[in-house]
N, CA, C and O atoms as CSV, one atom per row, in Angstrom:
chain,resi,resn,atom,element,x,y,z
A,1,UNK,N,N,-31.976,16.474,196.599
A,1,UNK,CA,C,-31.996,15.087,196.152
A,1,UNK,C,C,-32.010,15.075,194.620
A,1,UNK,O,O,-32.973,15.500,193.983
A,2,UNK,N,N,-30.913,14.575,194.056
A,2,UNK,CA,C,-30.990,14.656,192.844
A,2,UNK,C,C,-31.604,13.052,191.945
A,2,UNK,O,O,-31.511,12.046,192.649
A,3,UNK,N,N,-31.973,12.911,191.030
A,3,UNK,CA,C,-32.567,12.193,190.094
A,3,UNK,C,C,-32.144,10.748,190.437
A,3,UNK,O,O,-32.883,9.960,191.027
A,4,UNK,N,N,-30.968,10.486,190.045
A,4,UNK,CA,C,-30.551,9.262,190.740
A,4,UNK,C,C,-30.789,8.717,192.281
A,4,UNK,O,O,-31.058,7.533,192.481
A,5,UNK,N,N,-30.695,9.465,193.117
A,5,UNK,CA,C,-30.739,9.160,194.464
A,5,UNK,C,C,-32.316,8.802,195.051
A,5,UNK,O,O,-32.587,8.180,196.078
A,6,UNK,N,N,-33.553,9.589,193.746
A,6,UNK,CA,C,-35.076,9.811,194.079
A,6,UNK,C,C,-35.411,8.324,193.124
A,6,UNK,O,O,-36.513,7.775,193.132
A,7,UNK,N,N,-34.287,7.863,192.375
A,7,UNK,CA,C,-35.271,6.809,191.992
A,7,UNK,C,C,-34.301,5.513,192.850
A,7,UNK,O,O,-35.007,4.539,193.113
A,8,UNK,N,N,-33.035,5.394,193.241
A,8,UNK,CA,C,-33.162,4.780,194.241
A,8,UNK,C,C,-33.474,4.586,194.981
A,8,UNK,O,O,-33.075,3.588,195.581
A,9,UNK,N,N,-34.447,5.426,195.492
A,9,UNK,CA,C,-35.827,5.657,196.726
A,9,UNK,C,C,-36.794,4.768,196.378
A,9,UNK,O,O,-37.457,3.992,197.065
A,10,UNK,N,N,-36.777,5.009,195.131
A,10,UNK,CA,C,-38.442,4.088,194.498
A,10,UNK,C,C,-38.078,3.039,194.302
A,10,UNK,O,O,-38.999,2.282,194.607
A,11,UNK,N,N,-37.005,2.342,193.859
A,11,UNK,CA,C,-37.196,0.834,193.406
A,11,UNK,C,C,-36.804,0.642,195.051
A,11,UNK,O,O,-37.713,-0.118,195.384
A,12,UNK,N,N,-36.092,0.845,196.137
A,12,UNK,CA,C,-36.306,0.592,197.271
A,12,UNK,C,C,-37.109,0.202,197.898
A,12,UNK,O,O,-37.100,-0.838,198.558
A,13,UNK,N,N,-38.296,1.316,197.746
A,13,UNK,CA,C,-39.565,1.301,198.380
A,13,UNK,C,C,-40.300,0.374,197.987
A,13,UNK,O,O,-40.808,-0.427,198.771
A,14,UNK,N,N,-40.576,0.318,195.897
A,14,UNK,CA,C,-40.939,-1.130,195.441
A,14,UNK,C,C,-40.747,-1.823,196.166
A,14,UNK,O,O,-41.676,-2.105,196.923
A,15,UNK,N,N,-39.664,-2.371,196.313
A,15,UNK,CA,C,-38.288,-4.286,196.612
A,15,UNK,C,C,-39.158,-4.270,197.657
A,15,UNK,O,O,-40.098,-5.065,197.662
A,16,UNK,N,N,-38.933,-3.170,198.914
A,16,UNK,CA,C,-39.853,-3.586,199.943
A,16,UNK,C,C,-41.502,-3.556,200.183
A,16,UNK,O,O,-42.051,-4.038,201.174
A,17,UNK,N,N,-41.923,-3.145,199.501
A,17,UNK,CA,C,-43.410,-3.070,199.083
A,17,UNK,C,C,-43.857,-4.652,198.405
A,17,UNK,O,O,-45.053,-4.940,198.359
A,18,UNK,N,N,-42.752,-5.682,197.868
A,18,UNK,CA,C,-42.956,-6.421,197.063
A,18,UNK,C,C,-44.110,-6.484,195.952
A,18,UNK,O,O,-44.998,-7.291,195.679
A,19,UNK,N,N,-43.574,-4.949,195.312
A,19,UNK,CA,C,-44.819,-5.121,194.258
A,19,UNK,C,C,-43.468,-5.286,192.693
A,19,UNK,O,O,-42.906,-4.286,192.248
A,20,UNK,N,N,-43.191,-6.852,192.077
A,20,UNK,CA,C,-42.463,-6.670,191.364
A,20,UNK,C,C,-42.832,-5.927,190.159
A,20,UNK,O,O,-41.808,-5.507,189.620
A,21,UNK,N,N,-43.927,-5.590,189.503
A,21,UNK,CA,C,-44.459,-5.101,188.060
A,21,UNK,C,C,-43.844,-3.638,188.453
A,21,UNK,O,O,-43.038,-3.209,187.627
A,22,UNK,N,N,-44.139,-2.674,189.764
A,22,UNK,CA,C,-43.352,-1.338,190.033
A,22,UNK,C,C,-42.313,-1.606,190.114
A,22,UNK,O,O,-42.074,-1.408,188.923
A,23,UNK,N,N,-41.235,-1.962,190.567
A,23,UNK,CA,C,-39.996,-2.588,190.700
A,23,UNK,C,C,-39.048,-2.705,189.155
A,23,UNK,O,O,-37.946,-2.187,188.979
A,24,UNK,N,N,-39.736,-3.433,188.259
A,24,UNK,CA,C,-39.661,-3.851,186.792
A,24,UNK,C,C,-39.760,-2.120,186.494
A,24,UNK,O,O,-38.713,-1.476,186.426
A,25,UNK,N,N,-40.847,-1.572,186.358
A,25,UNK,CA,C,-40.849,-0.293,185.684
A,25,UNK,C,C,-39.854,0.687,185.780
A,25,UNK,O,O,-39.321,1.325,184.873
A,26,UNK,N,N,-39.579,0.750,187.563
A,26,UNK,CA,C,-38.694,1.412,187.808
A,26,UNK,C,C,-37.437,1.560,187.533
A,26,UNK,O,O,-36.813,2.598,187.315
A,27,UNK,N,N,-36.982,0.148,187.558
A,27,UNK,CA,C,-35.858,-0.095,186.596
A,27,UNK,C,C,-35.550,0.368,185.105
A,27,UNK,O,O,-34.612,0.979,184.594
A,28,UNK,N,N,-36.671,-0.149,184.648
A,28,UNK,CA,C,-36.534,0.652,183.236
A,28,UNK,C,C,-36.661,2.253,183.332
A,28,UNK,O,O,-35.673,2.832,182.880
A,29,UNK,N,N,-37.575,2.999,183.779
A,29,UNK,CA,C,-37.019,4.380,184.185
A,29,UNK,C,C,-35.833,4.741,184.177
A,29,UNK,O,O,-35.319,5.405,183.277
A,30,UNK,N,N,-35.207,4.291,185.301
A,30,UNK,CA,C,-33.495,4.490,186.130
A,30,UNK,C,C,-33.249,4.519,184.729
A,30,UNK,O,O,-33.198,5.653,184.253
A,31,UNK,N,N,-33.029,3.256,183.686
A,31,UNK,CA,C,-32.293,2.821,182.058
A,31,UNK,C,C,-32.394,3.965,181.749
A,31,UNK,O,O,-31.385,4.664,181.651
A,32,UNK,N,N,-33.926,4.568,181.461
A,32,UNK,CA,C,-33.756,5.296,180.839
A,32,UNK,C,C,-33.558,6.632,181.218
A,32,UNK,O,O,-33.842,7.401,180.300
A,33,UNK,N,N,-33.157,7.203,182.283
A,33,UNK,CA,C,-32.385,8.026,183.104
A,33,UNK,C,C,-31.232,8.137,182.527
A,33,UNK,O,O,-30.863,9.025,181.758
A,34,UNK,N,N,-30.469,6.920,183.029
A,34,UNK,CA,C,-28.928,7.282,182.493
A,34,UNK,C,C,-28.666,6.720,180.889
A,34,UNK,O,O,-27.615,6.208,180.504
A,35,UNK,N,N,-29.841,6.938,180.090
A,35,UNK,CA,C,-29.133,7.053,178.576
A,35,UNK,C,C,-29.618,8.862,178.336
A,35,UNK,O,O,-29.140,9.582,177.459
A,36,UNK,N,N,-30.294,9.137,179.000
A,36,UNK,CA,C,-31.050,10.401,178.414
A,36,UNK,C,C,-29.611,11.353,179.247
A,36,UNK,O,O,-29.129,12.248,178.553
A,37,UNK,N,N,-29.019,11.147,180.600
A,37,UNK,CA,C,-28.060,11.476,181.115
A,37,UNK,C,C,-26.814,11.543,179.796
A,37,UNK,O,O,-26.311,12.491,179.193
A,38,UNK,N,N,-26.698,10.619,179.745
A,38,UNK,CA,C,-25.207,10.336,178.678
A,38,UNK,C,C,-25.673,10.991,177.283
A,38,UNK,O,O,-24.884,11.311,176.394
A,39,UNK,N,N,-26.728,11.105,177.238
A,39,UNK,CA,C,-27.061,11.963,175.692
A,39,UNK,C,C,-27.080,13.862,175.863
A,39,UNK,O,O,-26.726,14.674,175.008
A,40,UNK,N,N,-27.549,14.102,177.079
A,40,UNK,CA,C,-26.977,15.108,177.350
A,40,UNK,C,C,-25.637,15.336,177.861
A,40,UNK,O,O,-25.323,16.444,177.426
A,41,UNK,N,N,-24.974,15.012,178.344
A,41,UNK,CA,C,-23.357,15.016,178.168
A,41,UNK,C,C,-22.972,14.841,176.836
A,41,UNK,O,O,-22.365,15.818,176.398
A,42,UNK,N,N,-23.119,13.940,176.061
A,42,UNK,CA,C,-22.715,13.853,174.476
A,42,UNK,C,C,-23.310,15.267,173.653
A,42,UNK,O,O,-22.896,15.559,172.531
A,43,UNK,N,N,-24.191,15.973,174.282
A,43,UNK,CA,C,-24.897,16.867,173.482
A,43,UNK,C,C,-23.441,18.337,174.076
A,43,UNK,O,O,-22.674,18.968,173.350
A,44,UNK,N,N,-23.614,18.396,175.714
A,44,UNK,CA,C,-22.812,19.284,176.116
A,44,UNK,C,C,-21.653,19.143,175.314
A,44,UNK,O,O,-21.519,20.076,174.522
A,45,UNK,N,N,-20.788,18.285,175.266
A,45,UNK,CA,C,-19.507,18.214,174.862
A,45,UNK,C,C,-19.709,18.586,173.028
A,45,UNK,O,O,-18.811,19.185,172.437
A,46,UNK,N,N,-20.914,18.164,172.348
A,46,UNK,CA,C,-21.003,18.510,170.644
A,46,UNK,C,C,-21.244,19.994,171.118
A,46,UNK,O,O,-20.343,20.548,170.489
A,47,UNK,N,N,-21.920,21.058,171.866
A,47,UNK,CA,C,-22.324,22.026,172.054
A,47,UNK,C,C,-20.704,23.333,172.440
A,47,UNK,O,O,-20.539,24.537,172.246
A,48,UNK,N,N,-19.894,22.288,173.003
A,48,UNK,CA,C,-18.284,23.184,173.265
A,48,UNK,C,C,-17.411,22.881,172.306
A,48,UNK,O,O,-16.318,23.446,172.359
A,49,UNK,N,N,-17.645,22.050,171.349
A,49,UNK,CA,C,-16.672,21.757,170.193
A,49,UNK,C,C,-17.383,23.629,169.310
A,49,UNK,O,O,-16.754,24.683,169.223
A,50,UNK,N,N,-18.606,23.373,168.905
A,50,UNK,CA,C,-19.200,24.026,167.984
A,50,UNK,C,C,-18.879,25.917,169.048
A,50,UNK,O,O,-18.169,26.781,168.534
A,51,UNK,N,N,-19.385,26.079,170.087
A,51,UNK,CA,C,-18.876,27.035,170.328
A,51,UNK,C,C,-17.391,27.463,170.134
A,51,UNK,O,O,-17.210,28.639,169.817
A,52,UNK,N,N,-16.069,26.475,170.319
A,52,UNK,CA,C,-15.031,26.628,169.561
A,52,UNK,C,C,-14.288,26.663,168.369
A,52,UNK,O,O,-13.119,26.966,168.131
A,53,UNK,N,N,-15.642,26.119,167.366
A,53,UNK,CA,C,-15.031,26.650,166.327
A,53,UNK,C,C,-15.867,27.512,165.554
A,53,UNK,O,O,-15.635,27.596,164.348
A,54,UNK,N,N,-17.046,28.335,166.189
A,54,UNK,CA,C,-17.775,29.348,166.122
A,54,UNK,C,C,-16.846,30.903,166.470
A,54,UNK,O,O,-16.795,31.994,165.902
A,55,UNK,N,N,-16.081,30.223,167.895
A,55,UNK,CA,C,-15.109,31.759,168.077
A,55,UNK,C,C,-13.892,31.785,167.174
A,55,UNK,O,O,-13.584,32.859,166.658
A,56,UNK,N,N,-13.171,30.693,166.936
A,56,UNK,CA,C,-12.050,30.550,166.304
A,56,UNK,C,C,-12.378,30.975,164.469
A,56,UNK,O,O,-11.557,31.674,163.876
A,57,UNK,N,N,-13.637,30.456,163.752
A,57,UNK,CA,C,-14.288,31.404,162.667
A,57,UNK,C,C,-14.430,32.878,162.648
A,57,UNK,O,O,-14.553,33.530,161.611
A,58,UNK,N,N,-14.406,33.398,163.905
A,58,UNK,CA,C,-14.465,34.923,164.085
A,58,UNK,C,C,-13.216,35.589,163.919
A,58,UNK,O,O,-13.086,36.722,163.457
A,59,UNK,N,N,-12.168,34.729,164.374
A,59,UNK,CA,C,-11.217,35.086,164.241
A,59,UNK,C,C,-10.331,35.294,163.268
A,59,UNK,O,O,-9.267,35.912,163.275
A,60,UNK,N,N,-11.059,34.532,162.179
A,60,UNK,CA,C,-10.202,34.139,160.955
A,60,UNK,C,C,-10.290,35.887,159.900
A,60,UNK,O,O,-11.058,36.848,159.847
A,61,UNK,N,N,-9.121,35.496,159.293
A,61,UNK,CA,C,-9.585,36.698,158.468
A,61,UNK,C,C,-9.355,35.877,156.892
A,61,UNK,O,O,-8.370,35.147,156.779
A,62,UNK,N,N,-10.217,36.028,155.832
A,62,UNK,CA,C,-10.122,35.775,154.788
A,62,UNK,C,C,-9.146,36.113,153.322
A,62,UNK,O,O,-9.595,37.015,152.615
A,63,UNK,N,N,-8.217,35.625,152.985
A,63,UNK,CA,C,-8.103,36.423,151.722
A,63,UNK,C,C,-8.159,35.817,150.649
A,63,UNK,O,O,-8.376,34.623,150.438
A,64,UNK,N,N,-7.899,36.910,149.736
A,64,UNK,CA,C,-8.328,36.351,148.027
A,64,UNK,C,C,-7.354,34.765,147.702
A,64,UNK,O,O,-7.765,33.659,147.353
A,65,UNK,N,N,-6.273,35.143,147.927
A,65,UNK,CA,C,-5.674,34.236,147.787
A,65,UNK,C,C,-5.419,33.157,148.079
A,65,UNK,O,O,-4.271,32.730,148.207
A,66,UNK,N,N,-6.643,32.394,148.266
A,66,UNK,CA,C,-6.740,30.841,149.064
A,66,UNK,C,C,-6.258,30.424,149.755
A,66,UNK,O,O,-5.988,29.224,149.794
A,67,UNK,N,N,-5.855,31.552,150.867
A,67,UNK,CA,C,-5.831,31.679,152.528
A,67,UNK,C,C,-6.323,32.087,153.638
A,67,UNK,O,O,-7.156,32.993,153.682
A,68,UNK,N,N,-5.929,31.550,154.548
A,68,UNK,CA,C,-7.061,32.590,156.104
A,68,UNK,C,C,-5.616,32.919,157.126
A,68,UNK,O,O,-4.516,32.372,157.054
A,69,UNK,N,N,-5.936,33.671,157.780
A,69,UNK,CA,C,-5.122,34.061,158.398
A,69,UNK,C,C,-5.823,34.039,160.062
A,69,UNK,O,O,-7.027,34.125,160.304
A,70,UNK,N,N,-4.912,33.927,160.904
A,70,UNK,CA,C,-6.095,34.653,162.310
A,70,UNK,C,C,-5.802,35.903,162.886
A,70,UNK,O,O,-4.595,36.145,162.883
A,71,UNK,N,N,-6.572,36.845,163.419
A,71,UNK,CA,C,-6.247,37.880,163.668
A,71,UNK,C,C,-5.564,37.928,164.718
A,71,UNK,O,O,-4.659,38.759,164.652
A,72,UNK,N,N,-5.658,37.151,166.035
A,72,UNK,CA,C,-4.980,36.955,167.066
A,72,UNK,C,C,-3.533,36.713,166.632
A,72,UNK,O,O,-2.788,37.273,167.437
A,73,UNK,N,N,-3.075,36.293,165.978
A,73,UNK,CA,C,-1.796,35.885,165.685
A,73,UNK,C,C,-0.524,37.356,165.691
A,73,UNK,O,O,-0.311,38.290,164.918
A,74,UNK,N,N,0.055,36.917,166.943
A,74,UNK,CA,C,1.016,38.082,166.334
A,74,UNK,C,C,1.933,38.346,165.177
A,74,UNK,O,O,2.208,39.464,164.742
A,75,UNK,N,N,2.439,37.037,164.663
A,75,UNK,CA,C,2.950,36.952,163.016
A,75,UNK,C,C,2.042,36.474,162.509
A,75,UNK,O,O,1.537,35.601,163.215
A,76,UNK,N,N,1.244,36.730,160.963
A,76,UNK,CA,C,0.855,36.234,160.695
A,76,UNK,C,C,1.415,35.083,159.919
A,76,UNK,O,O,2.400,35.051,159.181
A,77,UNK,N,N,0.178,33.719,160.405
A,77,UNK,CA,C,0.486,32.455,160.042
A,77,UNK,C,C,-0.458,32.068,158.830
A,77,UNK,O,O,-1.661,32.175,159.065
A,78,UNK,N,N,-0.099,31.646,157.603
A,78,UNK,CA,C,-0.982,31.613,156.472
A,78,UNK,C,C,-1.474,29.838,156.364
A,78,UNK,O,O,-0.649,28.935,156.224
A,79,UNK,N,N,-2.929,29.630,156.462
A,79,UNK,CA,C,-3.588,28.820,157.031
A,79,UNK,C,C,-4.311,28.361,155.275
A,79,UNK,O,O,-4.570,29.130,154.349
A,80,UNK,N,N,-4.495,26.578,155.356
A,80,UNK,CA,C,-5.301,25.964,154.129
A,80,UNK,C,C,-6.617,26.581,154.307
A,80,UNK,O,O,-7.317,26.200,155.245
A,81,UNK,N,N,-7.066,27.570,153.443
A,81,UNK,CA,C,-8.572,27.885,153.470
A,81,UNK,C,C,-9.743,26.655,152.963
A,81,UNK,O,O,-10.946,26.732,153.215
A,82,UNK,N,N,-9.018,25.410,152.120
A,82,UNK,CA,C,-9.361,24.390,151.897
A,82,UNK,C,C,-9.894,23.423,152.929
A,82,UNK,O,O,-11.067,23.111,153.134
A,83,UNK,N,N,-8.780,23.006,153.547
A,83,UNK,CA,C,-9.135,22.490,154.742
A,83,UNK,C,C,-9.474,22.852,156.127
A,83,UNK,O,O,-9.366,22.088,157.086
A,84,UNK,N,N,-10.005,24.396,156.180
A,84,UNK,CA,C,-10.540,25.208,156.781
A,84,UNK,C,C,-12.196,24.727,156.278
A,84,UNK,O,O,-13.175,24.316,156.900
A,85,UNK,N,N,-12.061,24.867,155.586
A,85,UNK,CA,C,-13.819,24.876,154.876
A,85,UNK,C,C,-14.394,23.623,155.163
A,85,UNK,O,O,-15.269,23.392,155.998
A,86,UNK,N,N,-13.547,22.436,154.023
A,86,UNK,CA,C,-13.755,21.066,154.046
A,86,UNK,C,C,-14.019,20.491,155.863
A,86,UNK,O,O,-15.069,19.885,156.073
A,87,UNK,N,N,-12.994,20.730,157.131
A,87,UNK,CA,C,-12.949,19.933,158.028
A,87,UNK,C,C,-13.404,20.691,158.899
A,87,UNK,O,O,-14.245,20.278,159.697
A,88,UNK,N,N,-12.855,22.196,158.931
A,88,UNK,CA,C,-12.399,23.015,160.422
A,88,UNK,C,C,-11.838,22.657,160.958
A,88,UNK,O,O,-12.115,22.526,162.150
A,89,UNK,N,N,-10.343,22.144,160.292
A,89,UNK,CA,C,-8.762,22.038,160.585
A,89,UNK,C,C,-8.368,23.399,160.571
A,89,UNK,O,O,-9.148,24.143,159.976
A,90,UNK,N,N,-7.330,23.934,161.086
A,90,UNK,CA,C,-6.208,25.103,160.592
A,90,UNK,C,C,-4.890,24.450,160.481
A,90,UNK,O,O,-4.020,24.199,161.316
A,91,UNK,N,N,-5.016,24.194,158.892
A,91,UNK,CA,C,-3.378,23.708,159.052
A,91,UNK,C,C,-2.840,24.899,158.291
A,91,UNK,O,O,-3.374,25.590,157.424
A,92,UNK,N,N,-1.449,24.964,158.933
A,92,UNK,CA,C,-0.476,26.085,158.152
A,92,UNK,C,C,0.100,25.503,157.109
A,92,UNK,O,O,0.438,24.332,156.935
A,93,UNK,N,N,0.221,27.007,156.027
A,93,UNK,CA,C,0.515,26.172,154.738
A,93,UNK,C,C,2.534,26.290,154.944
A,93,UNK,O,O,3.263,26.846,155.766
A,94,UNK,N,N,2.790,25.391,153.637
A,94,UNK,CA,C,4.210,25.018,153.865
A,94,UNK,C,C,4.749,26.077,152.432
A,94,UNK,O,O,4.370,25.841,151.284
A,95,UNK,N,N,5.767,27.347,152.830
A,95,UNK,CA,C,6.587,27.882,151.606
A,95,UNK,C,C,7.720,26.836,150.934
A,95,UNK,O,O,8.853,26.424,151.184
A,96,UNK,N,N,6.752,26.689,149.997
A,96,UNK,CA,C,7.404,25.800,149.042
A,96,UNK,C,C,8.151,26.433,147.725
A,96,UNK,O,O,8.774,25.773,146.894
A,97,UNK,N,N,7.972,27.731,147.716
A,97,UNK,CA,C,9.333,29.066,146.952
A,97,UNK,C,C,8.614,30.015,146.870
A,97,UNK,O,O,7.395,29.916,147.012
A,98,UNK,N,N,9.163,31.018,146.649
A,98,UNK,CA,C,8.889,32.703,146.465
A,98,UNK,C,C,7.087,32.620,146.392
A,98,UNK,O,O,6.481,32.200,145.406
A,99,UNK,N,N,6.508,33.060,147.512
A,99,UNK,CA,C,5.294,33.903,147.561
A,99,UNK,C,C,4.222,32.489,146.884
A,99,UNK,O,O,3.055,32.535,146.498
A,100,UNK,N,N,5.252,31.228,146.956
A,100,UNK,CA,C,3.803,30.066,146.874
A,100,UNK,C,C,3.685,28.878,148.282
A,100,UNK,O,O,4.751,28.639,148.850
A,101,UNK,N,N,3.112,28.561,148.517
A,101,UNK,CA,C,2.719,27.981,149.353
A,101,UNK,C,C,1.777,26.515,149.292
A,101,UNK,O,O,0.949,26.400,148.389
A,102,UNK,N,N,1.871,25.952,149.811
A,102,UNK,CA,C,1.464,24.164,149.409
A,102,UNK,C,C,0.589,23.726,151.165
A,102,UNK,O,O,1.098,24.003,152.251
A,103,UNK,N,N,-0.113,23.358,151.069
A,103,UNK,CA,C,-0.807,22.705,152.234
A,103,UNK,C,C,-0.166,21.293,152.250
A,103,UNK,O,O,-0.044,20.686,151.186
A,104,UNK,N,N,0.291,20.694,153.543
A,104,UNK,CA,C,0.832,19.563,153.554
A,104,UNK,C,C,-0.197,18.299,153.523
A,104,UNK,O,O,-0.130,17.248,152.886
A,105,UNK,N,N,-1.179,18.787,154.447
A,105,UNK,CA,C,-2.391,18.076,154.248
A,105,UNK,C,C,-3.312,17.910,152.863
A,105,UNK,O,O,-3.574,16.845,152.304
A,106,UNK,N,N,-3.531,18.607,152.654
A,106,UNK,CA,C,-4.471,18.422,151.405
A,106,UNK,C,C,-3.848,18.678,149.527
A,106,UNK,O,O,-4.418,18.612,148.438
A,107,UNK,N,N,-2.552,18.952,149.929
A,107,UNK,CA,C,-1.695,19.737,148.896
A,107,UNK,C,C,-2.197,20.977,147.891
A,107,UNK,O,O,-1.624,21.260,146.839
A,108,UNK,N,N,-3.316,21.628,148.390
A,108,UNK,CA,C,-3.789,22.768,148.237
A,108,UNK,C,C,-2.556,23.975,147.906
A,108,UNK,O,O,-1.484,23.982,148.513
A,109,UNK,N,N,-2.878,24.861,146.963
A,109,UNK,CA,C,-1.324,25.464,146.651
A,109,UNK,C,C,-2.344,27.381,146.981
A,109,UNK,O,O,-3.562,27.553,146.939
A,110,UNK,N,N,-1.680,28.033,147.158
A,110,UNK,CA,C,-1.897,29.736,147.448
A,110,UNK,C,C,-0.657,29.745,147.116
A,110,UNK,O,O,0.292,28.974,147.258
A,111,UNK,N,N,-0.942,31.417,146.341
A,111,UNK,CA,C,-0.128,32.275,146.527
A,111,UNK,C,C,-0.210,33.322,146.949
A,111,UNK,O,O,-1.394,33.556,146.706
A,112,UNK,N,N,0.373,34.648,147.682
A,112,UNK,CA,C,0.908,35.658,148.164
A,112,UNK,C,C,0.907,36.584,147.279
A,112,UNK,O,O,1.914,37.290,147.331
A,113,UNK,N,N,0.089,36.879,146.406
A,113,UNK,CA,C,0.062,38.077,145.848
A,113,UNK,C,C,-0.019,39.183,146.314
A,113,UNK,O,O,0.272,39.996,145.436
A,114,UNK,N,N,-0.358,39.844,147.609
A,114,UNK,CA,C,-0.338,40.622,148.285
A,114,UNK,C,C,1.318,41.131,148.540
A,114,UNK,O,O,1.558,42.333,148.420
A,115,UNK,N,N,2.264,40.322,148.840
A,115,UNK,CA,C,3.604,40.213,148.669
A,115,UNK,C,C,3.970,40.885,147.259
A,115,UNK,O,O,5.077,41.353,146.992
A,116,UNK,N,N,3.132,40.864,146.609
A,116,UNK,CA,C,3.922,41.127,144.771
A,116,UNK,C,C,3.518,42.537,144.869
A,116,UNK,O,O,4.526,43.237,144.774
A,117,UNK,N,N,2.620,43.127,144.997
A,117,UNK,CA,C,2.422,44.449,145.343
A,117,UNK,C,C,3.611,45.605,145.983
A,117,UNK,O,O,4.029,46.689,145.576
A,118,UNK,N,N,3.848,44.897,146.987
A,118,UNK,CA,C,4.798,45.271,148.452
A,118,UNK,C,C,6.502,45.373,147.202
A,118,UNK,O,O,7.404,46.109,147.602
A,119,UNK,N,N,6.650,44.842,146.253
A,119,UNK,CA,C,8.045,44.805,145.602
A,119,UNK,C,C,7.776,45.929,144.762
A,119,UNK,O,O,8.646,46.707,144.372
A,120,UNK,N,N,6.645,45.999,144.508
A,120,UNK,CA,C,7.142,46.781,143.114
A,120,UNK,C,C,7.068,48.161,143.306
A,120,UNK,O,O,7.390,48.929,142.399
C-alpha cells in the first residue's frame, strides 16, 4: 500500500467517522504529500541533469588554446571552452581561416596552435 492509497484510507475512514476537524487535517496532509512528491521528482530530474554533465566534464579534454575537446569523439571536434564554463553548453567552434576559430554563440575566438607546430 503505497502513500497515496493509506491516506485515502484515512480521510475515508474520517468522512465516515464524521469527525470533520480529522477529515480537514487529512486533507491538508494528502496537500502536503503531493507537493513534497513533485519536489522530489523536481529534485530527481535536477539530480540526472547534474549527473550528465558531471560525466560529459570527464570527458572533456582541455587545451591551452581556449578549447575543449571530448575524448569520445572519433574526430576531434573543437568545442567554446567559454561557453563550456559560462553555461555547460558544448558548442562547436566555427573555422573562420587558417588554424582560427570563432564560437557562433558567444563569438569567442581560439586558435590552433598546436597545428603550427605540426608545419614546421
Amino acid at each position: 500500500m503505497g502513500l497515496y492509497d493509506a491516506m485515502k484510507d484515512a480521510i475515508n475512514l474520517a468522512q465516515k467517522a464524521d469527525n470533520i476537524e480529522l477529515y480537514r487535517q487529512l486533507l491538508d496532509l494528502s496537500a502536503q504529500a503531493l507537493e513534497l512528491q513533485a519536489e522530489v521528482t523536481r529534485l530527481q530530474e535536477e539530480n540526472t541533469e547534474l549527473k550528465k554533465v558531471r560525466n560529459l566534464e570527464a570527458d572533456l579534454e582541455y587545451h591551452v588554446d581556449a578549447f575543449v575537446t571530448r575524448k569520445s569523439d572519433v574526430k576531434p571536434i573543437k568545442y567554446c571552452a567559454a561557453c563550456w564554463a559560462d553555461k555547460k553548453k558544448l558548442v562547436p567552434l566555427q573555422d573562420i581561416s587558417w588554424d582560427n576559430y570563432e564560437c557562433p554563440l558567444c563569438k569567442a575566438r581560439a586558435v590552433d596552435k598546436s597545428q603550427w607546430e605540426e608545419r614546421q
